[in-house]
């Protein structure tokens, strides 16, 4: 390819000439600039400086926050939150050793107030809350304060995971068996002493 | 070979640590010899609570708030506990197990460190009861209870400090489950540590 022909069209370059002929339809043709009719009113618009501060966004956020707070206060003032007394279910071992449920011996056992968070029997856990709210009834009256009813039980329920429940049950099981065997030891010692005393009294 | 002072000192330190470590592990009984009993028993109860499982259980006992404070008493009673291991074997007939297996456990209690607390032999059910304790200074570091009868063998091994009086006082409370083994069971149910 000869660069002179491409630069200032001197000389001859058949390849370039062939391309020019092929693309002749798209060749640039210089024409006069279009004339804009005078009937069209062109008004120059002066752009106003944009205000640096806008009240719209903070107002929106504030409105949303106030509405959420009002709805929460209204909800808890009209729906007192109860706290259910739940006993921790002690599941019996899965391998045939039967353990008596503490529910059956409720008169002997103290109930441990825990919330059972079991996947099989999901139970809602609730927490007692006191939500004082100020509610204006009339302009000229004193504000009335509504408080959510507290549960009688002041001990909040404890939520235990499966692992925690298993660990605690295993510990209680081990302690129970230890207690039982220590009682056997005590009873055996006592029985042995009684037998010895009996034998002595007979020999006399 | 002439040893430097540093080497001798390091060797003494290692020996001391080993001795302390061995002594600390002495309270743990080895129940491997009881595998034969497991095969012949009608019912087996095996409970191992130590390490992270015990730590978790301790945390739970401190979290639970009951009216009478029994959970807190349990938490206080087991605060020094490092491990508790229980084995209970019940047999359908008399003399179904090998007494030498149980005596192998008792022989571990004759090692130094263990002190005999109670040794009772009763003709009723051919009952043999052994209670041993181990002390580290003035603090109890281990407890072992071995009870063998005609139809049952029970072993309890406690490592660490445990307030037995408080636990005996709380017996029957705190939802501690009663173990009632069914006598008519045809299977051999087993309560493994898992």
mmCIF file of C-alpha atoms in Angstrom:
data_model
loop_
_atom_site.group_PDB
_atom_site.id
_atom_site.type_symbol
_atom_site.label_atom_id
_atom_site.label_comp_id
_atom_site.label_asym_id
_atom_site.label_seq_id
_atom_site.Cartn_x
_atom_site.Cartn_y
_atom_site.Cartn_z
ATOM 1 C CA UNK A 1 0.000 0.000 0.000
ATOM 2 C CA UNK A 2 1.460 3.309 -1.035
ATOM 3 C CA UNK A 3 1.162 5.879 1.653
ATOM 4 C CA UNK A 4 1.510 8.887 -0.730
ATOM 5 C CA UNK A 5 -1.789 8.149 -2.436
ATOM 6 C CA UNK A 6 -3.517 7.688 0.889
ATOM 7 C CA UNK A 7 -1.995 10.894 2.196
ATOM 8 C CA UNK A 8 -2.341 13.400 -0.644
ATOM 9 C CA UNK A 9 -3.602 11.294 -3.519
ATOM 10 C CA UNK A 10 -0.307 11.348 -5.368
ATOM 11 C CA UNK A 11 0.689 8.309 -7.322
ATOM 12 C CA UNK A 12 -1.599 5.339 -7.729
ATOM 13 C CA UNK A 13 -2.733 2.602 -5.454
ATOM 14 C CA UNK A 14 -5.142 0.181 -7.132
ATOM 15 C CA UNK A 15 -6.262 -1.389 -3.869
ATOM 16 C CA UNK A 16 -7.233 1.935 -2.286
ATOM 17 C CA UNK A 17 -8.873 3.097 -5.474
ATOM 18 C CA UNK A 18 -10.970 -0.055 -5.540
ATOM 19 C CA UNK A 19 -12.118 0.545 -1.972
ATOM 20 C CA UNK A 20 -12.936 4.173 -2.734
ATOM 21 C CA UNK A 21 -15.090 3.116 -5.653
ATOM 22 C CA UNK A 22 -16.899 0.581 -3.542
ATOM 23 C CA UNK A 23 -17.663 3.095 -0.814
ATOM 24 C CA UNK A 24 -18.425 6.000 -3.133
ATOM 25 C CA UNK A 25 -22.068 6.078 -2.090
ATOM 26 C CA UNK A 26 -21.092 7.000 1.458
ATOM 27 C CA UNK A 27 -18.662 9.720 0.421
ATOM 28 C CA UNK A 28 -19.027 13.000 2.340
ATOM 29 C CA UNK A 29 -20.614 15.801 0.407
ATOM 30 C CA UNK A 30 -20.267 19.183 1.935
ATOM 31 C CA UNK A 31 -23.502 21.102 2.052
ATOM 32 C CA UNK A 32 -24.659 24.408 3.482
ATOM 33 C CA UNK A 33 -25.845 24.601 7.080
ATOM 34 C CA UNK A 34 -29.581 24.256 7.615
ATOM 35 C CA UNK A 35 -31.500 27.492 8.128
ATOM 36 C CA UNK A 36 -33.633 27.679 11.262
ATOM 37 C CA UNK A 37 -37.005 29.266 10.594
ATOM 38 C CA UNK A 38 -37.638 32.454 12.532
ATOM 39 C CA UNK A 39 -41.171 31.438 13.491
ATOM 40 C CA UNK A 40 -39.841 29.000 16.088
ATOM 41 C CA UNK A 41 -39.366 30.849 19.361
ATOM 42 C CA UNK A 42 -36.275 29.839 21.037
ATOM 43 C CA UNK A 43 -36.260 30.969 24.610
ATOM 44 C CA UNK A 44 -33.095 30.831 26.590
ATOM 45 C CA UNK A 45 -33.683 29.253 29.968
ATOM 46 C CA UNK A 46 -31.745 30.565 32.821
ATOM 47 C CA UNK A 47 -31.000 27.706 35.157
ATOM 48 C CA UNK A 48 -31.767 28.598 38.734
ATOM 49 C CA UNK A 49 -29.180 27.696 41.274
ATOM 50 C CA UNK A 50 -30.207 24.543 43.021
ATOM 51 C CA UNK A 51 -30.896 25.018 46.701
ATOM 52 C CA UNK A 52 -28.365 23.282 48.850
ATOM 53 C CA UNK A 53 -30.848 22.113 51.407
ATOM 54 C CA UNK A 54 -34.110 20.306 50.772
ATOM 55 C CA UNK A 55 -36.682 19.561 53.399
ATOM 56 C CA UNK A 56 -38.333 16.733 51.559
ATOM 57 C CA UNK A 57 -36.060 13.796 52.474
ATOM 58 C CA UNK A 58 -35.709 14.461 56.209
ATOM 59 C CA UNK A 59 -39.427 15.093 56.374
ATOM 60 C CA UNK A 60 -40.098 11.728 54.806
ATOM 61 C CA UNK A 61 -37.782 9.929 57.209
ATOM 62 C CA UNK A 62 -39.282 11.720 60.151
ATOM 63 C CA UNK A 63 -42.779 10.848 59.086
ATOM 64 C CA UNK A 64 -41.866 7.186 58.683
ATOM 65 C CA UNK A 65 -40.173 7.050 62.095
ATOM 66 C CA UNK A 66 -43.102 8.722 63.823
ATOM 67 C CA UNK A 67 -45.582 6.399 62.202
ATOM 68 C CA UNK A 68 -43.578 3.309 63.183
ATOM 69 C CA UNK A 69 -43.219 4.502 66.778
ATOM 70 C CA UNK A 70 -46.904 5.308 67.004
ATOM 71 C CA UNK A 71 -47.919 1.936 65.628
ATOM 72 C CA UNK A 72 -45.617 0.094 68.075
ATOM 73 C CA UNK A 73 -46.942 2.045 71.043
ATOM 74 C CA UNK A 74 -50.508 1.523 69.928
ATOM 75 C CA UNK A 75 -49.953 -2.189 69.427
ATOM 76 C CA UNK A 76 -48.434 -2.858 72.823
ATOM 77 C CA UNK A 77 -50.932 -0.691 74.607
ATOM 78 C CA UNK A 78 -53.825 -2.657 73.165
ATOM 79 C CA UNK A 79 -52.230 -6.125 73.209
ATOM 80 C CA UNK A 80 -50.755 -6.998 76.613
ATOM 81 C CA UNK A 81 -47.984 -9.537 76.200
ATOM 82 C CA UNK A 82 -48.578 -12.700 78.215
ATOM 83 C CA UNK A 83 -45.753 -14.875 79.457
ATOM 84 C CA UNK A 84 -46.617 -18.524 79.448
ATOM 85 C CA UNK A 85 -45.300 -20.761 82.192
ATOM 86 C CA UNK A 86 -43.775 -23.647 80.428
ATOM 87 C CA UNK A 87 -42.087 -26.641 81.944
ATOM 88 C CA UNK A 88 -38.976 -27.957 80.381
ATOM 89 C CA UNK A 89 -39.823 -31.238 78.793
ATOM 90 C CA UNK A 90 -37.368 -33.899 79.781
ATOM 91 C CA UNK A 91 -37.307 -36.269 76.882
ATOM 92 C CA UNK A 92 -36.852 -39.841 77.791
ATOM 93 C CA UNK A 93 -33.769 -41.531 76.410
ATOM 94 C CA UNK A 94 -34.379 -42.982 73.029
ATOM 95 C CA UNK A 95 -33.063 -46.382 73.845
ATOM 96 C CA UNK A 96 -35.685 -47.970 75.991
ATOM 97 C CA UNK A 97 -34.842 -46.753 79.454
ATOM 98 C CA UNK A 98 -38.048 -45.181 80.531
ATOM 99 C CA UNK A 99 -37.892 -41.963 82.467
ATOM 100 C CA UNK A 100 -40.957 -40.604 84.123
ATOM 101 C CA UNK A 101 -41.984 -37.235 82.874
ATOM 102 C CA UNK A 102 -41.823 -34.574 85.542
ATOM 103 C CA UNK A 103 -45.311 -33.461 84.536
ATOM 104 C CA UNK A 104 -46.705 -36.645 86.021
ATOM 105 C CA UNK A 105 -45.168 -35.867 89.359
ATOM 106 C CA UNK A 106 -45.819 -32.193 89.422
ATOM 107 C CA UNK A 107 -46.699 -32.336 93.086
ATOM 108 C CA UNK A 108 -43.192 -33.510 93.929
ATOM 109 C CA UNK A 109 -41.145 -31.669 91.414
ATOM 110 C CA UNK A 110 -40.619 -27.979 91.135
ATOM 111 C CA UNK A 111 -41.292 -26.665 87.694
ATOM 112 C CA UNK A 112 -38.422 -25.149 85.911
ATOM 113 C CA UNK A 113 -39.760 -22.233 83.971
ATOM 114 C CA UNK A 114 -38.115 -22.470 80.628
ATOM 115 C CA UNK A 115 -39.299 -21.885 77.155
ATOM 116 C CA UNK A 116 -38.906 -24.964 75.017
ATOM 117 C CA UNK A 117 -37.574 -24.051 71.637
ATOM 118 C CA UNK A 118 -38.184 -27.325 69.927
ATOM 119 C CA UNK A 119 -38.373 -27.684 66.185
ATOM 120 C CA UNK A 120 -41.026 -30.380 66.455
ATOM 121 C CA UNK A 121 -43.295 -28.390 68.701
ATOM 122 C CA UNK A 122 -42.402 -24.805 68.137
ATOM 123 C CA UNK A 123 -43.823 -22.638 70.810
ATOM 124 C CA UNK A 124 -43.713 -18.920 70.763
ATOM 125 C CA UNK A 125 -41.545 -17.395 73.369
ATOM 126 C CA UNK A 126 -42.637 -14.118 74.733
ATOM 127 C CA UNK A 127 -40.928 -11.659 76.952
ATOM 128 C CA UNK A 128 -42.824 -9.492 79.370
ATOM 129 C CA UNK A 129 -42.471 -5.843 78.583
ATOM 130 C CA UNK A 130 -43.644 -2.711 80.201
ATOM 131 C CA UNK A 131 -44.312 -0.132 77.534
ATOM 132 C CA UNK A 132 -45.486 3.116 79.028
ATOM 133 C CA UNK A 133 -47.214 5.276 76.484
ATOM 134 C CA UNK A 134 -48.467 8.827 76.639
ATOM 135 C CA UNK A 135 -51.793 9.258 74.933
ATOM 136 C CA UNK A 136 -53.486 12.648 74.710
ATOM 137 C CA UNK A 137 -57.261 12.340 74.746
ATOM 138 C CA UNK A 138 -58.145 16.021 74.885
ATOM 139 C CA UNK A 139 -56.183 19.183 74.811
ATOM 140 C CA UNK A 140 -57.257 20.395 78.190
ATOM 141 C CA UNK A 141 -56.949 17.109 80.047
ATOM 142 C CA UNK A 142 -53.906 15.593 81.667
ATOM 143 C CA UNK A 143 -52.124 12.949 79.633
ATOM 144 C CA UNK A 144 -53.144 9.428 80.439
ATOM 145 C CA UNK A 145 -50.436 6.852 80.777
ATOM 146 C CA UNK A 146 -51.128 3.329 79.687
ATOM 147 C CA UNK A 147 -48.772 0.556 80.703
ATOM 148 C CA UNK A 148 -48.693 -2.973 79.424
ATOM 149 C CA UNK A 149 -49.702 -5.553 81.959
ATOM 150 C CA UNK A 150 -46.721 -7.299 83.475
ATOM 151 C CA UNK A 151 -46.741 -11.023 83.937
ATOM 152 C CA UNK A 152 -47.098 -12.245 87.489
ATOM 153 C CA UNK A 153 -43.951 -14.245 87.058
ATOM 154 C CA UNK A 154 -41.056 -11.836 87.184
ATOM 155 C CA UNK A 155 -38.535 -14.457 86.089
ATOM 156 C CA UNK A 156 -38.132 -14.227 82.346
ATOM 157 C CA UNK A 157 -38.310 -17.539 80.509
ATOM 158 C CA UNK A 158 -35.018 -19.049 79.428
ATOM 159 C CA UNK A 159 -34.653 -20.221 75.870
ATOM 160 C CA UNK A 160 -32.414 -23.233 75.585
ATOM 161 C CA UNK A 161 -30.934 -24.653 72.428
ATOM 162 C CA UNK A 162 -31.108 -28.355 71.640
ATOM 163 C CA UNK A 163 -27.512 -28.847 72.669
ATOM 164 C CA UNK A 164 -28.067 -27.043 75.961
ATOM 165 C CA UNK A 165 -31.162 -29.064 76.737
ATOM 166 C CA UNK A 166 -29.353 -32.311 75.941
ATOM 167 C CA UNK A 167 -26.341 -31.367 78.082
ATOM 168 C CA UNK A 168 -28.525 -30.354 81.028
ATOM 169 C CA UNK A 169 -30.621 -33.505 80.788
ATOM 170 C CA UNK A 170 -27.540 -35.679 80.688
ATOM 171 C CA UNK A 171 -26.143 -33.903 83.723
ATOM 172 C CA UNK A 172 -29.374 -34.258 85.660
ATOM 173 C CA UNK A 173 -29.544 -37.936 84.690
ATOM 174 C CA UNK A 174 -26.010 -38.541 85.922
ATOM 175 C CA UNK A 175 -26.700 -36.670 89.150
ATOM 176 C CA UNK A 176 -29.916 -38.574 89.672
ATOM 177 C CA UNK A 177 -28.218 -41.927 89.280
ATOM 178 C CA UNK A 178 -25.398 -40.799 91.567
ATOM 179 C CA UNK A 179 -27.942 -39.784 94.191
ATOM 180 C CA UNK A 180 -29.748 -43.064 93.869
ATOM 181 C CA UNK A 181 -26.586 -45.118 94.270
ATOM 182 C CA UNK A 182 -25.423 -43.053 97.229
ATOM 183 C CA UNK A 183 -28.767 -43.735 98.864
ATOM 184 C CA UNK A 184 -28.239 -47.435 98.205
ATOM 185 C CA UNK A 185 -24.856 -47.127 99.908
ATOM 186 C CA UNK A 186 -26.440 -45.385 102.867
ATOM 187 C CA UNK A 187 -29.249 -47.912 103.123
ATOM 188 C CA UNK A 188 -26.812 -50.811 102.876
ATOM 189 C CA UNK A 189 -24.592 -49.395 105.599
ATOM 190 C CA UNK A 190 -27.572 -48.756 107.815
ATOM 191 C CA UNK A 191 -28.965 -52.234 107.216
ATOM 192 C CA UNK A 192 -25.599 -53.802 107.949
ATOM 193 C CA UNK A 193 -25.310 -51.895 111.207
ATOM 194 C CA UNK A 194 -28.845 -52.878 112.178
ATOM 195 C CA UNK A 195 -28.050 -56.534 111.483
ATOM 196 C CA UNK A 196 -24.920 -56.327 113.588
ATOM 197 C CA UNK A 197 -26.826 -54.721 116.447
ATOM 198 C CA UNK A 198 -29.485 -57.386 116.153
ATOM 199 C CA UNK A 199 -26.912 -60.150 116.260
ATOM 200 C CA UNK A 200 -25.286 -58.623 119.323
ATOM 201 C CA UNK A 201 -28.559 -58.321 121.121
ATOM 202 C CA UNK A 202 -29.350 -61.962 120.340
ATOM 203 C CA UNK A 203 -25.959 -63.179 121.551
ATOM 204 C CA UNK A 204 -26.509 -61.472 124.894
ATOM 205 C CA UNK B 1 27.475 -36.745 78.570
ATOM 206 C CA UNK B 2 27.596 -33.596 80.632
ATOM 207 C CA UNK B 3 24.218 -31.884 80.910
ATOM 208 C CA UNK B 4 23.899 -28.155 81.238
ATOM 209 C CA UNK B 5 22.010 -26.557 84.127
ATOM 210 C CA UNK B 6 19.283 -25.429 81.783
ATOM 211 C CA UNK B 7 18.694 -28.940 80.534
ATOM 212 C CA UNK B 8 18.504 -30.321 84.044
ATOM 213 C CA UNK B 9 16.092 -27.590 85.092
ATOM 214 C CA UNK B 10 13.874 -28.174 82.056
ATOM 215 C CA UNK B 11 13.859 -31.900 82.729
ATOM 216 C CA UNK B 12 12.831 -31.321 86.348
ATOM 217 C CA UNK B 13 10.011 -29.026 85.264
ATOM 218 C CA UNK B 14 8.764 -31.567 82.758
ATOM 219 C CA UNK B 15 8.893 -34.304 85.375
ATOM 220 C CA UNK B 16 6.925 -32.154 87.822
ATOM 221 C CA UNK B 17 4.265 -31.328 85.238
ATOM 222 C CA UNK B 18 3.972 -34.950 84.264
ATOM 223 C CA UNK B 19 3.588 -35.996 87.871
ATOM 224 C CA UNK B 20 0.898 -33.397 88.458
ATOM 225 C CA UNK B 21 -0.846 -34.396 85.263
ATOM 226 C CA UNK B 22 -0.772 -38.075 86.091
ATOM 227 C CA UNK B 23 -2.023 -37.365 89.575
ATOM 228 C CA UNK B 24 -4.805 -35.213 88.209
ATOM 229 C CA UNK B 25 -5.898 -38.007 85.893
ATOM 230 C CA UNK B 26 -5.841 -40.665 88.584
ATOM 231 C CA UNK B 27 -9.434 -39.949 89.586
ATOM 232 C CA UNK B 28 -10.707 -41.217 86.258
ATOM 233 C CA UNK B 29 -11.583 -44.900 86.224
ATOM 234 C CA UNK B 30 -11.258 -46.925 83.069
ATOM 235 C CA UNK B 31 -14.392 -48.821 82.172
ATOM 236 C CA UNK B 32 -13.059 -50.642 79.111
ATOM 237 C CA UNK B 33 -13.126 -53.980 80.916
ATOM 238 C CA UNK B 34 -16.885 -53.666 81.275
ATOM 239 C CA UNK B 35 -17.537 -54.251 77.593
ATOM 240 C CA UNK B 36 -18.239 -57.898 78.413
ATOM 241 C CA UNK B 37 -20.972 -56.857 80.839
ATOM 242 C CA UNK B 38 -22.551 -54.704 78.177
ATOM 243 C CA UNK B 39 -22.961 -57.679 75.869
ATOM 244 C CA UNK B 40 -24.684 -59.817 78.507
ATOM 245 C CA UNK B 41 -26.791 -57.166 80.233
ATOM 246 C CA UNK B 42 -30.497 -56.810 79.672
ATOM 247 C CA UNK B 43 -30.379 -53.072 80.276
ATOM 248 C CA UNK B 44 -27.444 -50.727 80.109
ATOM 249 C CA UNK B 45 -27.308 -47.117 81.244
ATOM 250 C CA UNK B 46 -24.180 -45.248 80.234
ATOM 251 C CA UNK B 47 -23.832 -41.532 80.915
ATOM 252 C CA UNK B 48 -20.670 -39.516 80.358
ATOM 253 C CA UNK B 49 -20.715 -35.817 81.127
ATOM 254 C CA UNK B 50 -17.404 -34.037 80.867
ATOM 255 C CA UNK B 51 -15.504 -31.482 78.857
ATOM 256 C CA UNK B 52 -17.578 -29.173 76.745
ATOM 257 C CA UNK B 53 -20.824 -31.009 77.511
ATOM 258 C CA UNK B 54 -20.306 -30.370 81.202
ATOM 259 C CA UNK B 55 -19.407 -26.751 80.601
ATOM 260 C CA UNK B 56 -22.590 -26.326 78.596
ATOM 261 C CA UNK B 57 -24.673 -27.941 81.319
ATOM 262 C CA UNK B 58 -23.092 -25.705 83.942
ATOM 263 C CA UNK B 59 -23.937 -22.641 81.879
ATOM 264 C CA UNK B 60 -27.523 -23.811 81.559
ATOM 265 C CA UNK B 61 -27.844 -24.390 85.311
ATOM 266 C CA UNK B 62 -26.698 -20.828 85.964
ATOM 267 C CA UNK B 63 -29.115 -19.446 83.369
ATOM 268 C CA UNK B 64 -32.217 -21.127 84.745
ATOM 269 C CA UNK B 65 -34.106 -19.053 87.290
ATOM 270 C CA UNK B 66 -36.678 -20.966 89.275
ATOM 271 C CA UNK B 67 -38.658 -19.763 92.254
ATOM 272 C CA UNK B 68 -36.967 -21.872 94.903
ATOM 273 C CA UNK B 69 -33.469 -21.342 93.575
ATOM 274 C CA UNK B 70 -32.897 -25.082 93.208
ATOM 275 C CA UNK B 71 -31.223 -24.625 89.866
ATOM 276 C CA UNK B 72 -28.800 -22.218 91.469
ATOM 277 C CA UNK B 73 -28.121 -24.748 94.221
ATOM 278 C CA UNK B 74 -27.346 -27.361 91.599
ATOM 279 C CA UNK B 75 -25.103 -24.901 89.837
ATOM 280 C CA UNK B 76 -23.283 -24.229 93.067
ATOM 281 C CA UNK B 77 -23.026 -27.941 93.894
ATOM 282 C CA UNK B 78 -21.426 -28.788 90.563
ATOM 283 C CA UNK B 79 -19.288 -25.704 90.200
ATOM 284 C CA UNK B 80 -16.115 -27.695 90.890
ATOM 285 C CA UNK B 81 -17.183 -30.736 88.892
ATOM 286 C CA UNK B 82 -14.879 -31.803 86.074
ATOM 287 C CA UNK B 83 -16.570 -34.983 84.937
ATOM 288 C CA UNK B 84 -19.155 -37.546 85.928
ATOM 289 C CA UNK B 85 -19.347 -41.048 84.498
ATOM 290 C CA UNK B 86 -22.088 -43.547 85.228
ATOM 291 C CA UNK B 87 -22.510 -47.184 84.223
ATOM 292 C CA UNK B 88 -25.465 -49.312 85.279
ATOM 293 C CA UNK B 89 -25.933 -52.883 84.056
ATOM 294 C CA UNK B 90 -29.028 -54.905 84.864
ATOM 295 C CA UNK B 91 -29.187 -58.605 84.100
ATOM 296 C CA UNK B 92 -32.139 -60.864 83.591
ATOM 297 C CA UNK B 93 -30.811 -63.715 85.713
ATOM 298 C CA UNK B 94 -28.485 -64.118 88.621
ATOM 299 C CA UNK B 95 -24.739 -64.512 88.143
ATOM 300 C CA UNK B 96 -24.905 -63.627 84.472
ATOM 301 C CA UNK B 97 -21.813 -61.506 84.570
ATOM 302 C CA UNK B 98 -18.211 -62.210 85.349
ATOM 303 C CA UNK B 99 -17.284 -60.877 88.784
ATOM 304 C CA UNK B 100 -13.656 -60.601 87.664
ATOM 305 C CA UNK B 101 -14.675 -57.775 85.322
ATOM 306 C CA UNK B 102 -16.012 -55.791 88.265
ATOM 307 C CA UNK B 103 -13.017 -56.692 90.411
ATOM 308 C CA UNK B 104 -10.779 -55.228 87.706
ATOM 309 C CA UNK B 105 -12.514 -51.890 88.309
ATOM 310 C CA UNK B 106 -12.098 -52.317 92.066
ATOM 311 C CA UNK B 107 -8.407 -52.986 91.593
ATOM 312 C CA UNK B 108 -8.031 -49.526 90.089
ATOM 313 C CA UNK B 109 -9.243 -48.132 93.392
ATOM 314 C CA UNK B 110 -6.352 -49.745 95.221
ATOM 315 C CA UNK B 111 -3.885 -47.481 93.402
ATOM 316 C CA UNK B 112 -2.320 -44.628 95.382
ATOM 317 C CA UNK B 113 -4.502 -41.616 95.866
ATOM 318 C CA UNK B 114 -7.760 -43.425 96.489
ATOM 319 C CA UNK B 115 -8.974 -43.659 100.065
ATOM 320 C CA UNK B 116 -11.571 -46.159 101.134
ATOM 321 C CA UNK B 117 -14.644 -44.441 102.523
ATOM 322 C CA UNK B 118 -16.982 -47.401 102.806
ATOM 323 C CA UNK B 119 -16.686 -51.091 102.178
ATOM 324 C CA UNK B 120 -19.857 -53.055 102.843
ATOM 325 C CA UNK B 121 -20.624 -56.663 102.116
ATOM 326 C CA UNK B 122 -24.189 -57.833 102.542
ATOM 327 C CA UNK B 123 -25.572 -61.286 102.062
ATOM 328 C CA UNK B 124 -28.754 -59.825 100.747
ATOM 329 C CA UNK B 125 -28.501 -60.164 96.969
ATOM 330 C CA UNK B 126 -24.803 -60.855 97.490
ATOM 331 C CA UNK B 127 -24.335 -57.098 97.586
ATOM 332 C CA UNK B 128 -20.878 -55.547 97.588
ATOM 333 C CA UNK B 129 -20.602 -51.807 98.049
ATOM 334 C CA UNK B 130 -17.375 -49.823 97.742
ATOM 335 C CA UNK B 131 -17.020 -46.079 98.078
ATOM 336 C CA UNK B 132 -13.663 -44.431 97.529
ATOM 337 C CA UNK B 133 -12.585 -40.804 97.525
ATOM 338 C CA UNK B 134 -9.511 -39.009 96.279
ATOM 339 C CA UNK B 135 -8.274 -35.760 97.760
ATOM 340 C CA UNK B 136 -5.899 -33.144 96.442
ATOM 341 C CA UNK B 137 -4.909 -31.488 99.663
ATOM 342 C CA UNK B 138 -8.117 -30.629 101.454
ATOM 343 C CA UNK B 139 -10.243 -30.635 98.328
ATOM 344 C CA UNK B 140 -11.953 -33.730 97.048
ATOM 345 C CA UNK B 141 -10.789 -34.494 93.544
ATOM 346 C CA UNK B 142 -12.567 -37.758 92.904
ATOM 347 C CA UNK B 143 -15.321 -40.078 94.045
ATOM 348 C CA UNK B 144 -15.937 -43.675 93.037
ATOM 349 C CA UNK B 145 -18.895 -45.874 93.913
ATOM 350 C CA UNK B 146 -18.982 -49.519 92.900
ATOM 351 C CA UNK B 147 -22.088 -51.560 93.715
ATOM 352 C CA UNK B 148 -22.407 -55.128 92.586
ATOM 353 C CA UNK B 149 -25.387 -57.382 93.243
ATOM 354 C CA UNK B 150 -26.653 -60.678 91.889
ATOM 355 C CA UNK B 151 -28.480 -59.066 89.009
ATOM 356 C CA UNK B 152 -26.954 -55.622 88.659
ATOM 357 C CA UNK B 153 -23.716 -53.711 88.604
ATOM 358 C CA UNK B 154 -23.495 -49.964 89.097
ATOM 359 C CA UNK B 155 -20.465 -47.717 88.870
ATOM 360 C CA UNK B 156 -20.253 -43.994 89.453
ATOM 361 C CA UNK B 157 -17.063 -42.023 88.930
ATOM 362 C CA UNK B 158 -17.031 -38.336 89.790
ATOM 363 C CA UNK B 159 -14.010 -36.198 89.004
ATOM 364 C CA UNK B 160 -13.647 -32.890 90.729
ATOM 365 C CA UNK B 161 -15.541 -31.465 93.629
ATOM 366 C CA UNK B 162 -19.207 -32.127 94.139
ATOM 367 C CA UNK B 163 -21.450 -31.060 96.988
ATOM 368 C CA UNK B 164 -23.113 -34.344 97.755
ATOM 369 C CA UNK B 165 -25.213 -33.005 100.598
ATOM 370 C CA UNK B 166 -26.821 -30.385 98.412
ATOM 371 C CA UNK B 167 -27.503 -32.924 95.713
ATOM 372 C CA UNK B 168 -29.066 -35.334 98.183
ATOM 373 C CA UNK B 169 -31.214 -32.481 99.442
ATOM 374 C CA UNK B 170 -32.340 -31.677 95.920
ATOM 375 C CA UNK B 171 -33.062 -35.275 95.044
ATOM 376 C CA UNK B 172 -36.643 -35.474 93.842
ATOM 377 C CA UNK B 173 -36.671 -31.902 92.702
ATOM 378 C CA UNK B 174 -35.321 -30.136 89.710
ATOM 379 C CA UNK B 175 -37.058 -32.559 87.323
ATOM 380 C CA UNK B 176 -34.324 -35.067 87.920
ATOM 381 C CA UNK B 177 -35.827 -38.013 86.087
ATOM 382 C CA UNK B 178 -36.443 -41.314 87.772
ATOM 383 C CA UNK B 179 -34.934 -44.263 86.025
ATOM 384 C CA UNK B 180 -37.468 -47.042 85.819
ATOM 385 C CA UNK B 181 -36.274 -49.889 83.703
ATOM 386 C CA UNK B 182 -38.985 -52.022 82.208
ATOM 387 C CA UNK B 183 -38.651 -55.593 83.402
ATOM 388 C CA UNK B 184 -40.661 -57.139 80.591
ATOM 389 C CA UNK B 185 -38.567 -55.691 77.832
ATOM 390 C CA UNK B 186 -37.538 -58.348 75.344
ATOM 391 C CA UNK B 187 -34.958 -56.165 73.689
ATOM 392 C CA UNK B 188 -31.666 -54.976 75.058
ATOM 393 C CA UNK B 189 -32.187 -51.250 75.141
ATOM 394 C CA UNK B 190 -29.075 -49.249 75.673
ATOM 395 C CA UNK B 191 -28.710 -45.649 76.746
ATOM 396 C CA UNK B 192 -25.380 -44.670 75.248
ATOM 397 C CA UNK B 193 -23.650 -41.470 75.874
ATOM 398 C CA UNK B 194 -25.052 -40.171 72.598
#
